[in-house]
Amino acid sequence: PITFGDYMRGGFDQLYEEIVDKDKLVGALETYLEGYNLNPSAKEMKLIFFNDAVEHLSRISRIIKQPRGNALLVGVGGCGKRSLTRLACHMADYVCFEIELSKHYGKAEFREDLKKLFTMAGLQGQHVVFLVSDTHIVDEAFLEDINSILNSGEVPNLFEPDEHEKIISAMQPIAKSAGIAEQRDLIYNYFMRKVQDNLHIVLCMSPIGDNFRKRCRMFPSLVNCCTLNWVNEWPSDALLAVSSKFLNNVDLSTYAIKQ
């Protein structure tokens, strides 16, 4: 398969190009994976870069690097959607933010997480990927807010008046350096533009059951404002590559193991 990407050279010398040497491609991805696993705050991942995995990883990487790029990854649970997204974020040097569910996690806690994301993307200027799976959706109100972000870039009444004032005060020198007039509305609009530019949403959903169809119908921006990537079942060569990798150092010559 033909593969394009801008992650082969690393550093600031990035060029979106066709990647012809597949062995070199896999070697580069394994290097990225080793770097990801060295992060003490990241959960270690063991990935095998067969053809389909490389294709999906390249697509996710391309989507989140596009201006205001958002993705909807559709596939059954356990097919690697979230793992590939985490690695794509590491390759792009983006922050990958996920919900930490707890017994009492609800709409108020979700709104607080959104405030953190808006602060990181708008005030700090960080590229952030908000990774959300259908298991995180314990309240449909979460999707209502995500739908608003995808559609208009903001969530109505997210910030309290005092929080709104703090944002304007903190953004004032940043907006001034960008040539924005010192008017409250213009400064806040500049903050929201930075949020839209730096915040990327990646939704991971399973097509099994009625929830996916209902949610797409109730929240149309999930489809209209996202690039859809359908993750099908892994083919037989992918399963063979995984088994070969993990059994590579196992001695299968004894009769007991064969049995």
Rosetta silent file (secondary structure, phi, psi, omega in degrees, C-alpha in Angstrom):
SEQUENCE: PITFGDYMRGGFDQLYEEIVDKDKLVGALETYLEGYNLNPSAKEMKLIFFNDAVEHLSRISRIIKQPRGNALLVGVGGCGKRSLTRLACHMADYVCFEIELSKHYGKAEFREDLKKLFTMAGLQGQHVVFLVSDTHIVDEAFLEDINSILNSGEVPNLFEPDEHEKIISAMQPIAKSAGIAEQRDLIYNYFMRKVQDNLHIVLCMSPIGDNFRKRCRMFPSLVNCCTLNWVNEWPSDALLAVSSKFLNNVDLSTYAIKQ
SCORE:     score description
SCORE:     0.000 S_00000001
   1 L     0.000  148.733  178.749    0.000    0.000    0.000 S_00000001
   2 L   -78.326  131.228 -178.220    1.053    3.598   -0.664 S_00000001
   3 L  -126.887  131.889  175.091    1.964    5.458    2.532 S_00000001
   4 E  -120.147  149.155  177.012    2.524    9.180    3.030 S_00000001
   5 E  -172.690  168.118  178.945    3.698   10.946    6.179 S_00000001
   6 L  -121.922   22.857 -173.747    5.825   13.727    7.628 S_00000001
   7 L  -109.164    7.597 -175.823    7.283   11.814   10.569 S_00000001
   8 L   -79.815  -31.817 -174.127   10.276   10.102    8.957 S_00000001
   9 L   -88.231  -29.946  179.452   12.825   12.898    9.341 S_00000001
  10 L    74.149  168.223  178.951   12.019   13.989   12.883 S_00000001
  11 L    64.390 -147.220 -178.284   12.791   17.325   14.489 S_00000001
  12 L   -91.691   -8.865 -178.256   11.896   20.483   12.597 S_00000001
  13 L   -88.574   64.482 -177.235   12.940   19.103    9.202 S_00000001
  14 L   -98.181  133.020 -179.520    9.521   17.609    8.477 S_00000001
  15 L  -137.438  124.792  178.143    8.426   16.973    4.926 S_00000001
  16 L   -76.149  115.952 -170.950    5.167   15.328    3.896 S_00000001
  17 E  -149.567  163.254  173.746    6.330   12.701    1.432 S_00000001
  18 E   -73.686  135.671 -179.553    5.715    9.225    0.119 S_00000001
  19 L  -103.671  109.141 -173.550    7.426    6.603    2.247 S_00000001
  20 L   -91.960  -42.346 -176.183    8.819    3.930   -0.048 S_00000001
  21 L   -79.980  101.460 -176.073   11.180    2.003    2.228 S_00000001
  22 H   -68.944  -35.054  178.459    8.843   -0.039    4.445 S_00000001
  23 H   -65.112  -40.657  177.872   11.656   -1.441    6.594 S_00000001
  24 H   -66.493  -36.642  177.822   12.881    2.074    7.336 S_00000001
  25 H   -62.133  -49.275 -179.876    9.297    3.110    8.099 S_00000001
  26 H   -62.752  -38.976  177.848    8.804    0.295   10.624 S_00000001
  27 H   -61.793  -40.994  179.012   12.180    1.099   12.176 S_00000001
  28 H   -65.878  -41.484  179.752   11.198    4.758   12.611 S_00000001
  29 H   -66.606  -37.982  177.434    7.858    3.805   14.201 S_00000001
  30 H   -65.350  -34.461  175.968    9.564    1.389   16.593 S_00000001
  31 H   -65.330  -43.656  176.147   11.922    4.209   17.606 S_00000001
  32 H   -60.127  -41.637 -179.650    8.925    6.461   18.305 S_00000001
  33 H   -64.538  -40.487  177.038    7.332    3.663   20.333 S_00000001
  34 H   -61.704  -41.658  178.038   10.506    3.205   22.399 S_00000001
  35 H   -64.171  -38.793  177.741   10.517    6.945   23.085 S_00000001
  36 H   -63.298  -44.708 -176.791    6.868    6.811   24.138 S_00000001
  37 H   -70.039  -17.336  176.781    7.485    3.924   26.528 S_00000001
  38 L   -75.755  -15.525  179.364   10.369    5.814   28.164 S_00000001
  39 L   -71.889  117.820 -175.993    7.867    8.384   29.428 S_00000001
  40 L   -65.119  -22.462 -178.804    7.270    7.475   33.105 S_00000001
  41 L   -87.799   -6.178 -177.783    3.738    8.898   33.042 S_00000001
  42 L   -99.037  142.676  175.635    2.696    6.813   30.019 S_00000001
  43 L   -76.686  130.414 -175.398    1.385    3.282   30.180 S_00000001
  44 L   -60.955  136.621  178.282    3.725    0.975   28.291 S_00000001
  45 L  -118.831  142.293  174.173    2.441   -0.168   24.899 S_00000001
  46 L  -118.895  103.307 -175.417    3.514   -3.182   22.878 S_00000001
  47 L  -116.442  147.122  174.612    2.572   -2.613   19.261 S_00000001
  48 L  -112.350  126.227 -173.236    3.288   -4.564   16.090 S_00000001
  49 L   -95.982   71.989  171.628    3.535   -2.405   12.964 S_00000001
  50 L   -80.757  175.654 -169.518    1.919   -4.556   10.295 S_00000001
  51 H   -57.151  -47.480 -177.223    0.544   -2.904    7.158 S_00000001
  52 H   -64.766  -39.950  179.109   -2.940   -2.040    8.431 S_00000001
  53 H   -63.432  -40.892  178.883   -1.613   -0.597   11.700 S_00000001
  54 H   -64.163  -41.298  179.144    0.848    1.604    9.798 S_00000001
  55 H   -61.147  -48.825 -178.458   -1.935    2.835    7.504 S_00000001
  56 H   -66.578  -38.454  177.825   -4.234    3.790   10.387 S_00000001
  57 H   -62.928  -41.632  179.013   -1.391    5.392   12.338 S_00000001
  58 H   -65.128  -38.589  178.936   -0.450    7.499    9.309 S_00000001
  59 H   -65.922  -46.518  179.820   -4.071    8.591    8.855 S_00000001
  60 H   -61.534  -43.238  178.959   -4.494    9.585   12.488 S_00000001
  61 H   -60.015  -42.079 -179.589   -1.189   11.463   12.400 S_00000001
  62 H   -66.970  -40.380 -177.021   -2.262   13.327    9.268 S_00000001
  63 H   -64.824  -49.068 -174.635   -5.697   14.235   10.687 S_00000001
  64 H   -72.057  -17.413  177.745   -4.507   15.713   13.991 S_00000001
  65 H   -88.436   -9.652  176.486   -1.824   17.758   12.235 S_00000001
  66 L   -74.761  150.317  176.744   -4.369   19.397    9.943 S_00000001
  67 L   -57.594  122.148 -179.802   -5.698   22.820   10.969 S_00000001
  68 L    55.903   37.120 -178.345   -8.610   22.151   13.336 S_00000001
  69 L   -80.924  131.408  177.694   -8.429   18.464   12.456 S_00000001
  70 L  -132.013  152.007 -174.368  -10.681   16.063   14.368 S_00000001
  71 E  -130.770  146.380  170.496  -11.182   12.342   13.921 S_00000001
  72 E  -119.815  109.275 -179.275  -13.894    9.747   14.438 S_00000001
  73 E   -99.451  120.222 -175.646  -12.371    6.268   14.659 S_00000001
  74 E  -114.229  123.081  179.109  -14.937    3.505   14.272 S_00000001
  75 L  -179.495  160.609 -178.582  -14.075   -0.085   15.121 S_00000001
  76 L   -66.011  156.668  179.777  -14.751   -2.837   17.625 S_00000001
  77 L   -61.227  142.033  177.816  -13.129   -2.619   21.038 S_00000001
  78 L    88.782    5.901 -178.603   -9.569   -3.860   21.322 S_00000001
  79 L   -91.421    2.693  172.277   -8.523   -3.107   17.734 S_00000001
  80 L    97.450   15.073 -177.326   -5.950   -0.494   18.787 S_00000001
  81 H   -61.126  -49.347 -177.272   -7.716    2.812   18.111 S_00000001
  82 H   -71.488  -38.803  179.715   -6.608    4.492   21.329 S_00000001
  83 H   -62.674  -43.191  178.952   -3.101    3.023   21.317 S_00000001
  84 H   -66.130  -35.552  178.581   -2.439    4.264   17.786 S_00000001
  85 H   -67.274  -42.135  178.209   -3.797    7.705   18.708 S_00000001
  86 H   -60.249  -42.286 -179.940   -1.509    7.935   21.744 S_00000001
  87 H   -68.174  -39.010  178.119    1.490    7.071   19.585 S_00000001
  88 H   -61.734  -37.581  176.914    0.433    9.560   16.889 S_00000001
  89 H   -64.604  -42.692  178.120    0.297   12.274   19.569 S_00000001
  90 H   -62.574  -41.631  179.865    3.790   11.362   20.730 S_00000001
  91 H   -62.914  -34.338 -179.103    5.076   11.476   17.143 S_00000001
  92 H   -89.510   -3.613 -175.847    3.609   14.961   16.686 S_00000001
  93 L    62.168   39.435  176.057    4.789   16.119   20.143 S_00000001
  94 L  -101.429  156.472  173.366    1.177   16.794   21.134 S_00000001
  95 E   -83.457  130.498  176.904   -0.361   16.352   24.569 S_00000001
  96 E  -104.504  116.138 -175.903   -2.817   13.437   24.704 S_00000001
  97 E  -110.391  128.764  177.657   -5.559   14.096   27.271 S_00000001
  98 E  -127.742  151.587  176.834   -7.970   11.382   28.406 S_00000001
  99 L   -70.168  136.743  173.374  -10.777   11.347   30.942 S_00000001
 100 L  -103.577   96.439 -176.060   -9.961    9.627   34.232 S_00000001
 101 L   -69.501  142.896  174.298  -13.260    8.042   35.168 S_00000001
 102 L  -139.271  177.065 -176.454  -14.165    7.596   38.801 S_00000001
 103 L   -60.690  -35.858 -173.959  -17.258    6.574   40.705 S_00000001
 104 L  -106.584   16.401 -179.741  -18.487   10.154   41.035 S_00000001
 105 L   -72.485  124.062 -178.778  -17.344   11.474   37.659 S_00000001
 106 L  -142.734 -157.699 -175.028  -20.196   13.429   36.071 S_00000001
 107 H   -63.617  -39.123 -179.388  -21.021   16.516   34.043 S_00000001
 108 H   -63.322  -43.096  179.502  -19.415   18.937   36.529 S_00000001
 109 H   -68.436  -35.467  177.140  -16.122   17.016   36.475 S_00000001
 110 H   -64.631  -40.912  177.428  -16.285   16.794   32.686 S_00000001
 111 H   -62.877  -38.116  177.846  -16.724   20.572   32.463 S_00000001
 112 H   -64.029  -39.252  176.760  -13.675   21.031   34.701 S_00000001
 113 H   -64.438  -38.543  177.740  -11.644   18.835   32.338 S_00000001
 114 H   -64.110  -37.757  177.186  -12.826   20.953   29.405 S_00000001
 115 H   -61.966  -40.765  177.235  -11.641   24.079   31.207 S_00000001
 116 H   -61.340  -43.996  179.709   -8.206   22.479   31.595 S_00000001
 117 H   -62.747  -43.964 -179.729   -8.150   21.668   27.873 S_00000001
 118 H   -64.534  -37.045  178.218   -9.191   25.192   26.899 S_00000001
 119 H   -66.830  -44.414  179.207   -6.504   26.657   29.162 S_00000001
 120 H   -62.759  -44.805 -176.186   -3.802   24.416   27.704 S_00000001
 121 H   -77.386  -40.233 -174.353   -4.826   25.109   24.110 S_00000001
 122 H   -87.400  -50.857 -176.886   -5.769   28.785   24.417 S_00000001
 123 H   -81.622  -46.598 -176.130   -3.549   30.302   27.102 S_00000001
 124 L   -86.174  -14.377  177.238   -0.510   28.016   26.961 S_00000001
 125 L    70.381   23.850  179.829   -0.670   27.489   23.194 S_00000001
 126 L   -86.000  143.997  170.266   -0.153   23.732   23.437 S_00000001
 127 L   -79.354  121.118 -175.364   -1.405   21.324   20.797 S_00000001
 128 E  -125.680  135.745  173.662   -3.738   19.001   22.698 S_00000001
 129 E  -109.028  120.729  177.288   -5.594   15.904   21.536 S_00000001
 130 E   -92.805  104.580 -176.311   -8.721   15.101   23.541 S_00000001
 131 E   -94.286  115.735 -176.019   -9.044   11.326   23.225 S_00000001
 132 E  -126.847  127.348  174.948  -12.563   10.122   24.041 S_00000001
 133 E  -109.232  165.574 -178.027  -13.884    6.566   23.726 S_00000001
 134 H   -65.968  -20.524  176.047  -17.480    5.409   24.033 S_00000001
 135 H   -71.896  -19.649  177.700  -16.625    3.861   27.416 S_00000001
 136 H   -79.286  -17.847 -173.715  -15.937    7.396   28.682 S_00000001
 137 L   -83.864   81.873  178.198  -19.448    8.562   27.787 S_00000001
 138 L   -87.825  -10.015  178.277  -21.232    7.904   31.080 S_00000001
 139 L  -143.374  128.476 -178.253  -23.565   10.839   30.422 S_00000001
 140 H   -62.985  -17.415  176.618  -24.910   11.861   27.006 S_00000001
 141 H   -63.260  -25.448  176.043  -24.382   15.488   28.080 S_00000001
 142 H   -59.750  -45.603 -178.859  -20.664   14.855   27.448 S_00000001
 143 H   -68.469  -29.804  176.825  -21.399   14.358   23.762 S_00000001
 144 H   -62.856  -42.812  177.888  -23.558   17.477   23.715 S_00000001
 145 H   -68.814  -41.398  178.091  -20.560   19.555   24.813 S_00000001
 146 H   -62.820  -39.828  177.117  -18.226   17.764   22.391 S_00000001
 147 H   -59.818  -39.679  178.718  -20.732   18.389   19.604 S_00000001
 148 H   -65.968  -41.869  178.998  -20.654   22.119   20.463 S_00000001
 149 H   -62.679  -44.595  179.993  -16.853   22.202   20.393 S_00000001
 150 H   -64.136  -37.500 -173.805  -16.764   20.475   17.013 S_00000001
 151 H   -80.794  -50.436 -173.679  -19.465   22.740   15.577 S_00000001
 152 H  -117.330  -11.836  179.470  -18.640   26.205   16.947 S_00000001
 153 L    90.820   -1.772 -179.376  -15.395   25.740   18.858 S_00000001
 154 L  -144.998  167.908  178.480  -16.820   26.599   22.269 S_00000001
 155 L  -117.053  123.192 -178.943  -19.176   25.376   24.989 S_00000001
 156 L   -58.385  133.715  175.285  -21.964   27.746   26.109 S_00000001
 157 L    58.429   33.642  178.273  -21.583   28.984   29.703 S_00000001
 158 L   -70.847  -43.007 -176.439  -18.448   26.920   30.293 S_00000001
 159 L  -101.262  139.956  173.190  -16.662   29.648   32.260 S_00000001
 160 L   -73.270  161.483 -178.657  -18.034   31.553   35.224 S_00000001
 161 H   -53.985  -41.240 -179.841  -17.825   35.395   35.075 S_00000001
 162 H   -69.374  -35.167  176.126  -14.724   35.514   37.310 S_00000001
 163 H   -67.574  -36.841  177.121  -13.015   32.794   35.232 S_00000001
 164 H   -61.011  -43.232  179.339  -13.890   34.745   32.102 S_00000001
 165 H   -64.234  -40.544  179.515  -12.184   37.826   33.551 S_00000001
 166 H   -63.768  -38.443  179.382   -9.059   35.828   34.441 S_00000001
 167 H   -64.583  -45.094 -179.397   -8.821   34.514   30.883 S_00000001
 168 H   -63.025  -41.644  179.283   -9.076   38.011   29.402 S_00000001
 169 H   -64.261  -43.046 -179.334   -6.438   39.335   31.823 S_00000001
 170 H   -70.713  -31.086 -178.072   -4.048   36.467   31.059 S_00000001
 171 H   -82.528  -15.235 -172.941   -4.630   36.719   27.298 S_00000001
 172 H   -57.216  -51.288  179.049   -4.152   40.493   27.130 S_00000001
 173 H   -66.465  -33.072  179.158   -0.331   40.510   26.662 S_00000001
 174 H   -67.232  -43.920  178.906   -0.523   37.506   24.290 S_00000001
 175 H   -66.888  -37.257 -179.924   -3.189   39.197   22.166 S_00000001
 176 H   -63.502  -41.534  178.541   -1.282   42.473   22.205 S_00000001
 177 H   -66.332  -22.303  178.653    1.861   40.789   20.858 S_00000001
 178 L   -91.562    2.882  177.717   -0.302   39.320   18.065 S_00000001
 179 L    83.819   19.202  178.833   -1.590   42.776   17.100 S_00000001
 180 L   -86.617  133.669  179.347   -5.065   42.358   18.591 S_00000001
 181 L   -62.579  148.292 -176.390   -6.715   45.569   19.790 S_00000001
 182 L   -80.276   67.333  174.550   -7.169   45.825   23.557 S_00000001
 183 L  -122.979  136.753 -172.578  -10.901   45.204   23.555 S_00000001
 184 H   -54.405  -47.386 -177.999  -12.439   42.564   25.759 S_00000001
 185 H   -64.250  -41.426 -179.337  -14.499   40.880   23.047 S_00000001
 186 H   -66.731  -38.389  179.415  -11.606   40.811   20.587 S_00000001
 187 H   -66.362  -43.168 -179.978   -9.245   39.353   23.190 S_00000001
 188 H   -68.018  -37.752  176.816  -11.700   36.598   24.139 S_00000001
 189 H   -63.681  -36.232  177.197  -12.387   35.819   20.471 S_00000001
 190 H   -66.121  -40.004  175.516   -8.631   35.500   19.938 S_00000001
 191 H   -58.645  -45.272 -179.049   -8.494   33.077   22.873 S_00000001
 192 H   -67.704  -34.266  176.652  -11.260   30.964   21.317 S_00000001
 193 H   -64.258  -40.203  178.037   -9.496   30.952   17.931 S_00000001
 194 H   -65.772  -36.921  176.128   -6.357   29.601   19.593 S_00000001
 195 H   -61.663  -46.275 -179.053   -8.454   26.911   21.288 S_00000001
 196 H   -63.769  -35.833 -178.756   -9.949   25.896   17.942 S_00000001
 197 H   -74.124  -34.745 -170.878   -6.513   25.825   16.306 S_00000001
 198 H  -101.906  -15.785 -178.485   -4.744   23.847   19.048 S_00000001
 199 E   -99.220  123.147  179.064   -7.434   21.503   20.379 S_00000001
 200 E  -119.323  135.700 -179.038   -8.069   18.330   18.385 S_00000001
 201 E  -109.355  129.681  175.067  -10.739   15.792   19.293 S_00000001
 202 E  -121.405  115.370 -179.651  -10.376   12.081   18.514 S_00000001
 203 E  -101.529  130.335  178.226  -13.471    9.977   19.188 S_00000001
 204 E  -114.428  115.668 -175.206  -13.172    6.180   19.370 S_00000001
 205 E  -133.848  151.117  177.600  -16.482    4.387   18.990 S_00000001
 206 L   -97.952  137.708  178.564  -17.727    0.875   18.374 S_00000001
 207 L   -81.043   -3.871 -176.957  -20.336    0.273   15.652 S_00000001
 208 L   -75.365  133.625  179.858  -21.840   -2.633   17.581 S_00000001
 209 L    88.588 -172.704 -175.598  -25.336   -2.007   18.949 S_00000001
 210 L   -94.895  -13.662 -174.249  -27.646    0.985   18.527 S_00000001
 211 H   -60.036  -42.529 -176.743  -25.700    3.595   20.515 S_00000001
 212 H   -62.591  -45.453 -179.366  -23.412    4.592   17.647 S_00000001
 213 H   -64.553  -43.160 -179.801  -26.281    5.155   15.216 S_00000001
 214 H   -63.571  -42.835 -178.187  -28.328    7.093   17.782 S_00000001
 215 H   -67.247  -38.081  177.646  -25.411    9.317   18.765 S_00000001
 216 H   -66.221  -32.718  178.702  -24.558   10.159   15.169 S_00000001
 217 H   -75.613  -39.221 -178.066  -28.177   11.125   14.589 S_00000001
 218 H   -77.298  -31.903 -177.169  -28.501   13.195   17.775 S_00000001
 219 L  -125.815   80.518 -172.031  -25.088   14.889   17.463 S_00000001
 220 L   -62.910  -22.900 -179.741  -24.444   15.399   13.735 S_00000001
 221 H   -66.623  -19.326  176.200  -21.139   17.245   14.243 S_00000001
 222 H   -59.992  -30.145  179.579  -19.591   13.915   15.272 S_00000001
 223 H  -100.840  -45.198 -173.758  -19.792   13.006   11.594 S_00000001
 224 H   -68.894  -30.641 -174.101  -19.917   16.379    9.820 S_00000001
 225 L  -110.414   12.543  178.583  -16.925   17.931   11.610 S_00000001
 226 L  -125.266  151.608  170.772  -14.694   14.858   11.942 S_00000001
 227 E   -87.228  122.094 -175.675  -12.656   12.828    9.493 S_00000001
 228 E   -85.404  130.215  175.191  -14.029    9.292    9.638 S_00000001
 229 E  -129.338  113.809 -176.589  -11.589    6.394    9.782 S_00000001
 230 E   -92.177  117.949 -179.714  -13.119    2.933    9.843 S_00000001
 231 L   -97.026  103.546 -177.984  -10.905    0.352   11.563 S_00000001
 232 L   -80.222  175.811  175.921  -11.915   -3.039   10.215 S_00000001
 233 L   -61.184  142.267  179.933  -11.010   -6.425   11.642 S_00000001
 234 L   -65.643  135.805  179.767   -7.303   -7.133   11.345 S_00000001
 235 L   -71.951  173.268 -175.904   -6.540   -9.404    8.342 S_00000001
 236 H   -63.259  -35.012 -179.556   -4.837  -12.770    8.648 S_00000001
 237 H   -67.550  -29.664  176.393   -1.382  -11.383    7.785 S_00000001
 238 H   -68.607  -44.241  178.566   -1.715   -8.945   10.690 S_00000001
 239 H   -63.242  -37.655  177.865   -2.573  -11.769   13.098 S_00000001
 240 H   -65.450  -40.302  179.717    0.367  -13.760   11.732 S_00000001
 241 H   -64.164  -40.700  178.755    2.712  -10.794   12.266 S_00000001
 242 H   -64.908  -48.662 -178.968    1.586  -10.416   15.890 S_00000001
 243 H   -63.914  -38.831  179.730    1.934  -14.117   16.687 S_00000001
 244 H   -64.329  -38.526 -179.276    5.326  -14.307   14.956 S_00000001
 245 H   -64.671  -46.752 -174.772    6.620  -11.342   16.959 S_00000001
 246 H   -80.509  -19.398  178.747    5.634  -12.717   20.351 S_00000001
 247 L  -101.388    7.001 -174.479    6.641  -16.313   19.584 S_00000001
 248 L   -61.278  -38.541 -176.598    9.934  -15.363   17.982 S_00000001
 249 L  -100.800   14.571  179.228   12.008  -16.232   21.066 S_00000001
 250 L   -98.547  131.766  178.957    9.977  -19.269   22.121 S_00000001
 251 L   -80.672  110.821 -177.981   11.405  -22.702   21.489 S_00000001
 252 L  -101.456   16.247 -174.673    8.656  -24.638   19.747 S_00000001
 253 L   -84.279  -17.394 -176.658   10.745  -27.738   19.104 S_00000001
 254 L   -79.246  151.458 -176.635    9.691  -29.692   22.195 S_00000001
 255 H   -67.622  -36.618 -177.320    6.822  -32.133   21.929 S_00000001
 256 H   -62.727  -41.514  179.664    5.029  -30.765   25.004 S_00000001
 257 H   -67.984  -39.728  179.395    4.736  -27.269   23.557 S_00000001
 258 H   -61.673  -36.368  179.109    3.546  -28.614   20.235 S_00000001
 259 L   -69.076    0.000    0.000    0.796  -30.499   21.991 S_00000001
